[in-house]
mmCIF file of C-alpha atoms in Angstrom:
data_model
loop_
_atom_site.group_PDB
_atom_site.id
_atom_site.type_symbol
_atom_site.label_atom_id
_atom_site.label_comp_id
_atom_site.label_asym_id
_atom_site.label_seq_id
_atom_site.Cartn_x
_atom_site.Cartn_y
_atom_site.Cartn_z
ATOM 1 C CA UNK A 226 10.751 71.460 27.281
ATOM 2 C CA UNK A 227 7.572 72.374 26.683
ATOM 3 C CA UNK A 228 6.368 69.569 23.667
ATOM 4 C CA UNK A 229 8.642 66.801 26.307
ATOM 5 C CA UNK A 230 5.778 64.137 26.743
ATOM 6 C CA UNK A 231 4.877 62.841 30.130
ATOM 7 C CA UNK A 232 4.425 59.182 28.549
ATOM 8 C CA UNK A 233 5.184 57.215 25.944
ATOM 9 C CA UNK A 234 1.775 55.206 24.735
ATOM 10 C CA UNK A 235 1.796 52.623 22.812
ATOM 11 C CA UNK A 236 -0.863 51.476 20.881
ATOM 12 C CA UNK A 237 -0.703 48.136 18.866
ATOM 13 C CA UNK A 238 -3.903 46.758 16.470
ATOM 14 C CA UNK A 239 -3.925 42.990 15.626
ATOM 15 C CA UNK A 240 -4.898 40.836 12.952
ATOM 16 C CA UNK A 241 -5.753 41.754 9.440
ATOM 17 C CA UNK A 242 -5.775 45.403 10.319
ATOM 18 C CA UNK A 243 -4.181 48.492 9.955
ATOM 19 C CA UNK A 244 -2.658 51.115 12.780
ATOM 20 C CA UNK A 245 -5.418 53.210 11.940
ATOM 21 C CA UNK A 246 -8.345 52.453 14.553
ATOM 22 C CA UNK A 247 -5.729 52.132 17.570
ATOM 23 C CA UNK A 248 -4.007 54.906 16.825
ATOM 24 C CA UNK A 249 -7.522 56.539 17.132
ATOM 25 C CA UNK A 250 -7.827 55.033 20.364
ATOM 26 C CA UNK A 251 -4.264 56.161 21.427
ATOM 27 C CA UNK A 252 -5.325 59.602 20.434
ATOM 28 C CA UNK A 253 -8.740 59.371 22.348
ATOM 29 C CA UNK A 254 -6.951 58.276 25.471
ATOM 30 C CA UNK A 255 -3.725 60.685 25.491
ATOM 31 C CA UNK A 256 -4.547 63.908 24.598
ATOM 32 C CA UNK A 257 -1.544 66.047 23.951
ATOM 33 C CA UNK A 258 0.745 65.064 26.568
ATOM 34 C CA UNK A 259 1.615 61.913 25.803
ATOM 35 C CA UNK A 260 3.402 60.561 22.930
ATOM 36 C CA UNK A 261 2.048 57.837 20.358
ATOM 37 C CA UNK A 262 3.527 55.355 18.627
ATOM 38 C CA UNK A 263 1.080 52.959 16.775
ATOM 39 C CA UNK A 264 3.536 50.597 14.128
ATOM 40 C CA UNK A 265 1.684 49.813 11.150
ATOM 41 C CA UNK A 266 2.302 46.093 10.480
ATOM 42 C CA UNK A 267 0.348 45.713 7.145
ATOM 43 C CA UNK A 268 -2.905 43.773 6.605
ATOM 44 C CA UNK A 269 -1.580 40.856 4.751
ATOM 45 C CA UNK A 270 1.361 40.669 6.642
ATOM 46 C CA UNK A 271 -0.592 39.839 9.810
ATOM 47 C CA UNK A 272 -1.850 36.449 8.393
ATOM 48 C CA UNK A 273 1.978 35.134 8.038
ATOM 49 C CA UNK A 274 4.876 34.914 10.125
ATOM 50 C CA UNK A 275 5.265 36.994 13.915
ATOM 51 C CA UNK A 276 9.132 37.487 13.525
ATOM 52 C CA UNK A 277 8.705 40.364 10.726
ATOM 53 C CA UNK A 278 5.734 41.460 13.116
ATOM 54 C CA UNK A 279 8.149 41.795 16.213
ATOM 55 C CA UNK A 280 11.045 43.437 14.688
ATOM 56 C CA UNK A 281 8.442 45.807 13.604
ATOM 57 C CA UNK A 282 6.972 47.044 17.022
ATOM 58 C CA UNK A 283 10.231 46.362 18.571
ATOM 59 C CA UNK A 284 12.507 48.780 16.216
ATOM 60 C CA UNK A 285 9.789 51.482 16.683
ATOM 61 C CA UNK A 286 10.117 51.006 20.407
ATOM 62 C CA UNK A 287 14.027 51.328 20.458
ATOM 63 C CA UNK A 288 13.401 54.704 18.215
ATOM 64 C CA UNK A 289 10.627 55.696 21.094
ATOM 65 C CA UNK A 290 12.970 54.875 23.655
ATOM 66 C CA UNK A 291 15.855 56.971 22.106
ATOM 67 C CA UNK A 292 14.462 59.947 21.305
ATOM 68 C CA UNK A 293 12.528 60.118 25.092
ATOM 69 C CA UNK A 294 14.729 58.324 27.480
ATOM 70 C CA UNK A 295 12.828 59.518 30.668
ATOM 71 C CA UNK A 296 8.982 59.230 30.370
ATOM 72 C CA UNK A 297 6.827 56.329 31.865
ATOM 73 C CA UNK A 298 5.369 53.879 28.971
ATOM 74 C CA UNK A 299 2.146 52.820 29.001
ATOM 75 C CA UNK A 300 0.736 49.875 26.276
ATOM 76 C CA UNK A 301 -2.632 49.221 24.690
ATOM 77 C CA UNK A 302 -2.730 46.306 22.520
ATOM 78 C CA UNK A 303 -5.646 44.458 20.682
ATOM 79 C CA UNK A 304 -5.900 41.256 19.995
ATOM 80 C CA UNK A 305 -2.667 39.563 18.217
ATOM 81 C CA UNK A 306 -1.359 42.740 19.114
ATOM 82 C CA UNK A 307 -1.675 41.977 22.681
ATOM 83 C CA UNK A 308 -0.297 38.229 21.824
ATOM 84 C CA UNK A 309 2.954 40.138 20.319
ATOM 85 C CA UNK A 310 3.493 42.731 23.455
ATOM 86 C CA UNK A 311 3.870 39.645 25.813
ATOM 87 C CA UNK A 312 5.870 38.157 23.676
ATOM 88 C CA UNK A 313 8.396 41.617 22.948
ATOM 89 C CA UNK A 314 8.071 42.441 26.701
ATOM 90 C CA UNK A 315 9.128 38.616 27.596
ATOM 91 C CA UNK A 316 12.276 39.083 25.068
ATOM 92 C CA UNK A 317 13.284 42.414 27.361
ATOM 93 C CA UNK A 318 12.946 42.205 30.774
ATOM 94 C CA UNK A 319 15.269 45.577 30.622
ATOM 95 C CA UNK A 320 12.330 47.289 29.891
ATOM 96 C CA UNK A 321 9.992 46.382 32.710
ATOM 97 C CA UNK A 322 11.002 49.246 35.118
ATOM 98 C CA UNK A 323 10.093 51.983 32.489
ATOM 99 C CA UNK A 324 6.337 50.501 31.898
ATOM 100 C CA UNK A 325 3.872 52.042 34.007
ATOM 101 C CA UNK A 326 0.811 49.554 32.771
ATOM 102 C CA UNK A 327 0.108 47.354 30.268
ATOM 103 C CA UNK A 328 -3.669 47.323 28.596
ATOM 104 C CA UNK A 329 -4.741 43.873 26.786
ATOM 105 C CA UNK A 330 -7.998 43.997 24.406
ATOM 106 C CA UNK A 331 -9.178 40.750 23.658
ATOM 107 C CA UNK A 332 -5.566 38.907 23.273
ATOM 108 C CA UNK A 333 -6.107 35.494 23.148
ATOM 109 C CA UNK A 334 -3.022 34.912 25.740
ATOM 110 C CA UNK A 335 -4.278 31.396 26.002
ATOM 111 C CA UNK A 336 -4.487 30.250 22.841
ATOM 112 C CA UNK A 337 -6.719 31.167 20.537
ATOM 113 C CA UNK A 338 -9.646 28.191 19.795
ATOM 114 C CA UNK A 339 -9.590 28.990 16.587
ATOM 115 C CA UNK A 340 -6.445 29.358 15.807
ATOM 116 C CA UNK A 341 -5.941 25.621 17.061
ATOM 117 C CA UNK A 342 -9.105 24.441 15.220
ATOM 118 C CA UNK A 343 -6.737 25.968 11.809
ATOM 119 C CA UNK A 344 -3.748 24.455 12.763
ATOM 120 C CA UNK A 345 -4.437 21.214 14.814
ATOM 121 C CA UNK A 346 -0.715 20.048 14.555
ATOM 122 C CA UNK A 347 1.135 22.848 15.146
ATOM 123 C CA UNK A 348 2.528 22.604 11.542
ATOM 124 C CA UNK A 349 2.877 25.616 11.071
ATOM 125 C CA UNK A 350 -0.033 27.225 9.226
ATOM 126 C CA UNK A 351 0.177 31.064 8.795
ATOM 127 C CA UNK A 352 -0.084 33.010 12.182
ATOM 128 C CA UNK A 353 -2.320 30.205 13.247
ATOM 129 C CA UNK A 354 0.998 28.455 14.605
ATOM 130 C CA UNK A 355 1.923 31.493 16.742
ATOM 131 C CA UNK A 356 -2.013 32.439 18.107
ATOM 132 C CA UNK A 357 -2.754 28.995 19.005
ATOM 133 C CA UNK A 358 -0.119 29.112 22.063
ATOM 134 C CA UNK A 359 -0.818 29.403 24.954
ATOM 135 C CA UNK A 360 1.694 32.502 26.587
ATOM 136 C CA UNK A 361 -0.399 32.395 29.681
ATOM 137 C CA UNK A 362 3.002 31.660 31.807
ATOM 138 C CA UNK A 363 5.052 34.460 30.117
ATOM 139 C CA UNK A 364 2.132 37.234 30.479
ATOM 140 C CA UNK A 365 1.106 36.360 34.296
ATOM 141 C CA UNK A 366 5.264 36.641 35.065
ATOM 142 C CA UNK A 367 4.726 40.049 33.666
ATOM 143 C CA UNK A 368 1.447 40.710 35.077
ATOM 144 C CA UNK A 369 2.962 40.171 38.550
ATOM 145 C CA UNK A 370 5.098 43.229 37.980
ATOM 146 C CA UNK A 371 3.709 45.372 35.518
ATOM 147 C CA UNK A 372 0.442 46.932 36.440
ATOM 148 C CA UNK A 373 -1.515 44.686 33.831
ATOM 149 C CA UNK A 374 -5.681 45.157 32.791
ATOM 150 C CA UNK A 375 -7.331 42.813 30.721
ATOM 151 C CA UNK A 376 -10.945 43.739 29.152
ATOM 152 C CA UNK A 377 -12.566 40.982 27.367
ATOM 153 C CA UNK A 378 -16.056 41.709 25.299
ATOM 154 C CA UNK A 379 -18.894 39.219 25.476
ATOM 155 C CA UNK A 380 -21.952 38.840 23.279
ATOM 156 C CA UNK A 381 -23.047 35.189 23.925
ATOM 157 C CA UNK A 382 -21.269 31.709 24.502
ATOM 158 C CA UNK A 383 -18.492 33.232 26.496
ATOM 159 C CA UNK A 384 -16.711 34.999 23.780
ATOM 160 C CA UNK A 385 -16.595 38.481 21.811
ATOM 161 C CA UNK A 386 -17.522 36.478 18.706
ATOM 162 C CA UNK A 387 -13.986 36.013 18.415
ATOM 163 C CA UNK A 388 -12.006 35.021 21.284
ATOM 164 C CA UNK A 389 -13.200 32.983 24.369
ATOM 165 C CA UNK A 390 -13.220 35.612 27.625
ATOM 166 C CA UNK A 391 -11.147 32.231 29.173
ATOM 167 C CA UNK A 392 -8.398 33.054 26.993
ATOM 168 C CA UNK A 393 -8.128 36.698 27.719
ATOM 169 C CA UNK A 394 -7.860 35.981 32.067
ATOM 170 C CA UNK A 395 -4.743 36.350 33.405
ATOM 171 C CA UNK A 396 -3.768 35.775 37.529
ATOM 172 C CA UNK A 397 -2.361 38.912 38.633
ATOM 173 C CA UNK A 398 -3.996 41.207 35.459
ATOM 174 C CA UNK A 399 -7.287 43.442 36.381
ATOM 175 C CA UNK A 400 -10.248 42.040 34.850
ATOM 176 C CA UNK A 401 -13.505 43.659 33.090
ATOM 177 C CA UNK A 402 -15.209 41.714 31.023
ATOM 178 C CA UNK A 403 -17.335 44.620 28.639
ATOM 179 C CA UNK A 404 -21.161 42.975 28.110
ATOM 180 C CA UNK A 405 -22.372 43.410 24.679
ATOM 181 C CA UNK A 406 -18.904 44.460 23.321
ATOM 182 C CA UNK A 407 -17.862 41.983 19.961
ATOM 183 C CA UNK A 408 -14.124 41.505 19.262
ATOM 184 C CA UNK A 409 -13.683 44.629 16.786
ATOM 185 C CA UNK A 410 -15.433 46.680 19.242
ATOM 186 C CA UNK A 411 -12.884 46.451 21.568
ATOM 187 C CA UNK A 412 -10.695 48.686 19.747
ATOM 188 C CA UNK A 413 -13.278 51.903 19.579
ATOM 189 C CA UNK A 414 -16.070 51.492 22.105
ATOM 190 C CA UNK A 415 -16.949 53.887 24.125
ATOM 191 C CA UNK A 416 -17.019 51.294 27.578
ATOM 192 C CA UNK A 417 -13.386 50.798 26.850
ATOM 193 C CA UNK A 418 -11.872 54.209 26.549
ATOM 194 C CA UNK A 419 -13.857 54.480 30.048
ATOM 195 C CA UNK A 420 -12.308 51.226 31.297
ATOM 196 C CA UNK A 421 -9.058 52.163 30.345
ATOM 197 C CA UNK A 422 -9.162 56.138 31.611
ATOM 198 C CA UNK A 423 -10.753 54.513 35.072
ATOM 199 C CA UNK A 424 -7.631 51.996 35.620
ATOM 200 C CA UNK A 425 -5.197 55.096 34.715
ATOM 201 C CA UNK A 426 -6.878 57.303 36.902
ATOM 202 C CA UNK A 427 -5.389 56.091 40.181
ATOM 203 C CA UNK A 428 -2.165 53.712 41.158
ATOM 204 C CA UNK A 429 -2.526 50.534 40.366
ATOM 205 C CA UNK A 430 -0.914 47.429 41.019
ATOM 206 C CA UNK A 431 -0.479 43.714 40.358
ATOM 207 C CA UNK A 432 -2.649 41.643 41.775
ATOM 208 C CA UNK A 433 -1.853 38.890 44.418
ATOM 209 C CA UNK A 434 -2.471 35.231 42.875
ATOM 210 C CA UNK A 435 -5.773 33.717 44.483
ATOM 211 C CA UNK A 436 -6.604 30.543 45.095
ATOM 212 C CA UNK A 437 -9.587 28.619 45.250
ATOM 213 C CA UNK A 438 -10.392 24.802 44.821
ATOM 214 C CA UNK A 439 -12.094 25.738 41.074
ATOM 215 C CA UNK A 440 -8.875 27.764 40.004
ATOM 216 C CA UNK A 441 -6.695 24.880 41.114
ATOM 217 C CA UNK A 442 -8.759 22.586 38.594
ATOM 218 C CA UNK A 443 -9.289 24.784 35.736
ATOM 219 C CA UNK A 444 -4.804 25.061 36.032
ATOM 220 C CA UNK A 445 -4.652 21.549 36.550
ATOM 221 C CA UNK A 446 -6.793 20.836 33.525
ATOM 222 C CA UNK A 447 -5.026 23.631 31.898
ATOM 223 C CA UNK A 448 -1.707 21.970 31.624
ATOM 224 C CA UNK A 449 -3.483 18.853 29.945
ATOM 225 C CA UNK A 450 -0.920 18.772 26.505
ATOM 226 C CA UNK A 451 -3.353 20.422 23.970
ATOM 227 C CA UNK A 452 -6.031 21.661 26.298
ATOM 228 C CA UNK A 453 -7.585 25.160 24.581
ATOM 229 C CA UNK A 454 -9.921 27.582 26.686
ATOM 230 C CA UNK A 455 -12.456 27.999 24.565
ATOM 231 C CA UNK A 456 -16.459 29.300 24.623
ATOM 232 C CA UNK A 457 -19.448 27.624 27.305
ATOM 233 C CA UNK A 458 -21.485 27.121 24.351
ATOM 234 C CA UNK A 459 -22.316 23.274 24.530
ATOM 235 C CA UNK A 460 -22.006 23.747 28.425
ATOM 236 C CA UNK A 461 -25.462 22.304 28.594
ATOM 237 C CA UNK A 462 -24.918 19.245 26.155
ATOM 238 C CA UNK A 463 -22.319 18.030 28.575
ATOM 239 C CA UNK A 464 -22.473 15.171 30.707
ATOM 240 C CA UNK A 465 -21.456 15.136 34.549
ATOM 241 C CA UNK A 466 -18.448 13.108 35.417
ATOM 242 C CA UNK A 467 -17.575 13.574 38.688
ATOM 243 C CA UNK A 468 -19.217 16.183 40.974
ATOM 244 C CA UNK A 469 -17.030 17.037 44.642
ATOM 245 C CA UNK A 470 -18.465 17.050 47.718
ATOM 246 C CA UNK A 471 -18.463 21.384 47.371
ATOM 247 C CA UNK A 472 -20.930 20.704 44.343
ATOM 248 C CA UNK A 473 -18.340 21.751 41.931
ATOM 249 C CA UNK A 474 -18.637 19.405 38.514
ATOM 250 C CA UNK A 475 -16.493 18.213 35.656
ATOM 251 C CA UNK A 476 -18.606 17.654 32.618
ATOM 252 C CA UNK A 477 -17.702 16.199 28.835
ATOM 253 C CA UNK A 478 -18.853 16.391 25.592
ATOM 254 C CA UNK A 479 -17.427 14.825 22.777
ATOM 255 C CA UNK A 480 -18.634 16.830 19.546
ATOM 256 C CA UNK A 481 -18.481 14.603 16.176
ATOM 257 C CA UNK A 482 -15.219 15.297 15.082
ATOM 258 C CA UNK A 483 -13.925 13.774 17.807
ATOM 259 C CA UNK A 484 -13.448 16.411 20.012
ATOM 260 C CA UNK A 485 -13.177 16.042 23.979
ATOM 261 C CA UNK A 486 -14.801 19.093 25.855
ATOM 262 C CA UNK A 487 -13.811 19.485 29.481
ATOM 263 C CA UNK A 488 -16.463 21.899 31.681
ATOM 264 C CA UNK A 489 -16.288 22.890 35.079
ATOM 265 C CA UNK A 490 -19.269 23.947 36.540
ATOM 266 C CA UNK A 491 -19.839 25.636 40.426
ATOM 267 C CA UNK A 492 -21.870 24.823 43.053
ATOM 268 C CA UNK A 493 -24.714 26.866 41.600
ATOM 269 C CA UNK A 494 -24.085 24.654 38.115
ATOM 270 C CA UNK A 495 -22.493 27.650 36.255
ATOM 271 C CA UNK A 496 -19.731 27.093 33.840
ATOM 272 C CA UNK A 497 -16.742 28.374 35.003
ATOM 273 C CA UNK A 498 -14.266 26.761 32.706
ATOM 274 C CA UNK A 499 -14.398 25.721 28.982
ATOM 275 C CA UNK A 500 -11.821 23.989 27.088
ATOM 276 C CA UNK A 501 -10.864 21.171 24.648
ATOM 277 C CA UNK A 502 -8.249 18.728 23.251
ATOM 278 C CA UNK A 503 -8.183 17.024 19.937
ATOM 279 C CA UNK A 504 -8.394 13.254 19.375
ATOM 280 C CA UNK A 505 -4.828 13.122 19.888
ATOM 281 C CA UNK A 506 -4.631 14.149 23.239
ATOM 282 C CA UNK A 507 -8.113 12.266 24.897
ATOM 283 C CA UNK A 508 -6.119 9.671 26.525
ATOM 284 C CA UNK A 509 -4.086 12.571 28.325
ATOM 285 C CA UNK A 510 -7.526 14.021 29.177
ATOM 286 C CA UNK A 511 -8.800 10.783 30.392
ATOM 287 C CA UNK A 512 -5.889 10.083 32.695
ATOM 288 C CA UNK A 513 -6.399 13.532 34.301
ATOM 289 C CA UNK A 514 -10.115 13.121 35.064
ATOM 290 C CA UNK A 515 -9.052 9.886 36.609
ATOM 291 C CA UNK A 516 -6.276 11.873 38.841
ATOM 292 C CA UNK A 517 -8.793 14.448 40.091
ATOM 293 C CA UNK A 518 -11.595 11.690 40.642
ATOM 294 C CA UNK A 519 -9.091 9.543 42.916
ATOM 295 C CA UNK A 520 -7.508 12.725 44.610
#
């Protein structure tokens, strides 16, 4: 059949927004042979609950689905969009095989900072609940199948103005990191229609997990109960703790709300890691620098 697309492509925008710019996007990056499906989930609806949100993207992908049963599916997701692809593609492990890649714009897979900063407790505060979770574990089991790129924008403190780059990395995923690029940007630039075209142009696949002695802290510190990746910006406020015989450093600040920041810095004294936990979980954070010190 001549109109038969070669791909399905969807195309998924994320908080407080409309289907509008990404489908856009979607249109930019597939031409006329592929076919796009860009759910609308509704502005105010966004700021609520992520059930109503799923049903939505996933009924439009069963429809997809249906009505093309053969071509390859590719996804670009922004943001919370990105947040509710892992989640839908976590729910069907059935669908794996028919993905060809999987495109994340600034999704806070980590946890967003701010949606913790909103929600502290976890008691359940508008979408705040669901985007301050971290789904790292869920997106790097998919990663390590599905062809997976993540582009993160930056204009200053480690973030896109929105969400901290640390958030966005994934082991397994392709990383490019877009300077210059805020967190709306990423749906429309110019740098990221080339990003994505470039990582469609030839095979791809997933990554193989590296190690390093920094990437085995920043996990370690990681799975501290309420640690958040979050920006370098009061990198240089903080105060060295330990430093390892490789010149890497753990630093802290404690802002005056009470706030423990964790930093891990290189040999060279770059930051390499950001994150935080709330007066609640210090102690855990304490007992963990005292692990690492006395391993």
């Amino acid at each position: 059949m001549a109109d038969y697309p070669t791909h399905i492509l969807f195309s998924q925008h994320g908080l407080t927004d409309t289907n509008q710019t990404m489908r856009a996007l979607a249109q930019r990056l597939a031409g006329v042979q592929m076919h796009v499906v860009a759910p609308n989930l509704g502005y105010v609806r966004t700021l609520w609950h992520m059930q109503p949100l799923l049903n939505t993207i996933e009924q439009a992908a069963q429809d997809a689905f249906r009505r093309y049963p053969d071509p390859p599916v590719r996804i670009v997701a922004t943001s919370l969009g990105g947040v509710l692809w892992v989640e839908l593609l976590s729910q069907h492990p059935e669908w794996w095989p028919r993905i060809e890649s999987l495109v994340l714009l600034g999704a806070p897979i980590g946890g967003s900072d701010f949606a913790r900063m909103v929600d502290p407790f976890g008691w359940g505060i508008g979408i705040a609940k669901h985007l301050g979770q971290n789904r790292r574990d869920l997106a790097e089991a998919i990663a390590a199948t599905i062809p997976t790129l993540v582009v993160a924008g930056h204009t200053s403190g480690g973030r896109d103005g929105t969400v901290p780059i640390e958030a966005t990395k994934l082991n397994h995923a392709h990383f490019v990191c877009l300077e210059g690029v805020t967190h709306p940007q990423l749906r429309h630039h110019p740098k990221v229609v080339q990003t994505i075209q470039d990582f469609w142009a030839q095979p791809r696949s997933p990554l193989p997990l590296v190690t390093s002695r920094i990437m085995q802290l920043i996990d370690q510190f990681r799975r501290v109960p309420g640690m958040t990746d979050t920006s370098t910006r009061y990198f240089a406020q903080a105060t060295p703790v330990c430093t390892f015989v490789d010149g890497i450093t753990l630093r802290t600040w404690r802002n005056p709300m009470g706030v423990d920041y964790l930093f891990i810095a290189n040999a060279h004294g770059q930051c390499t890691y950001a994150g935080f936990v709330g007066w609640m979980h210090a102690a855990e954070l304490r007992q963990a620098l005292r692990q690492v010190q006395a391993s």
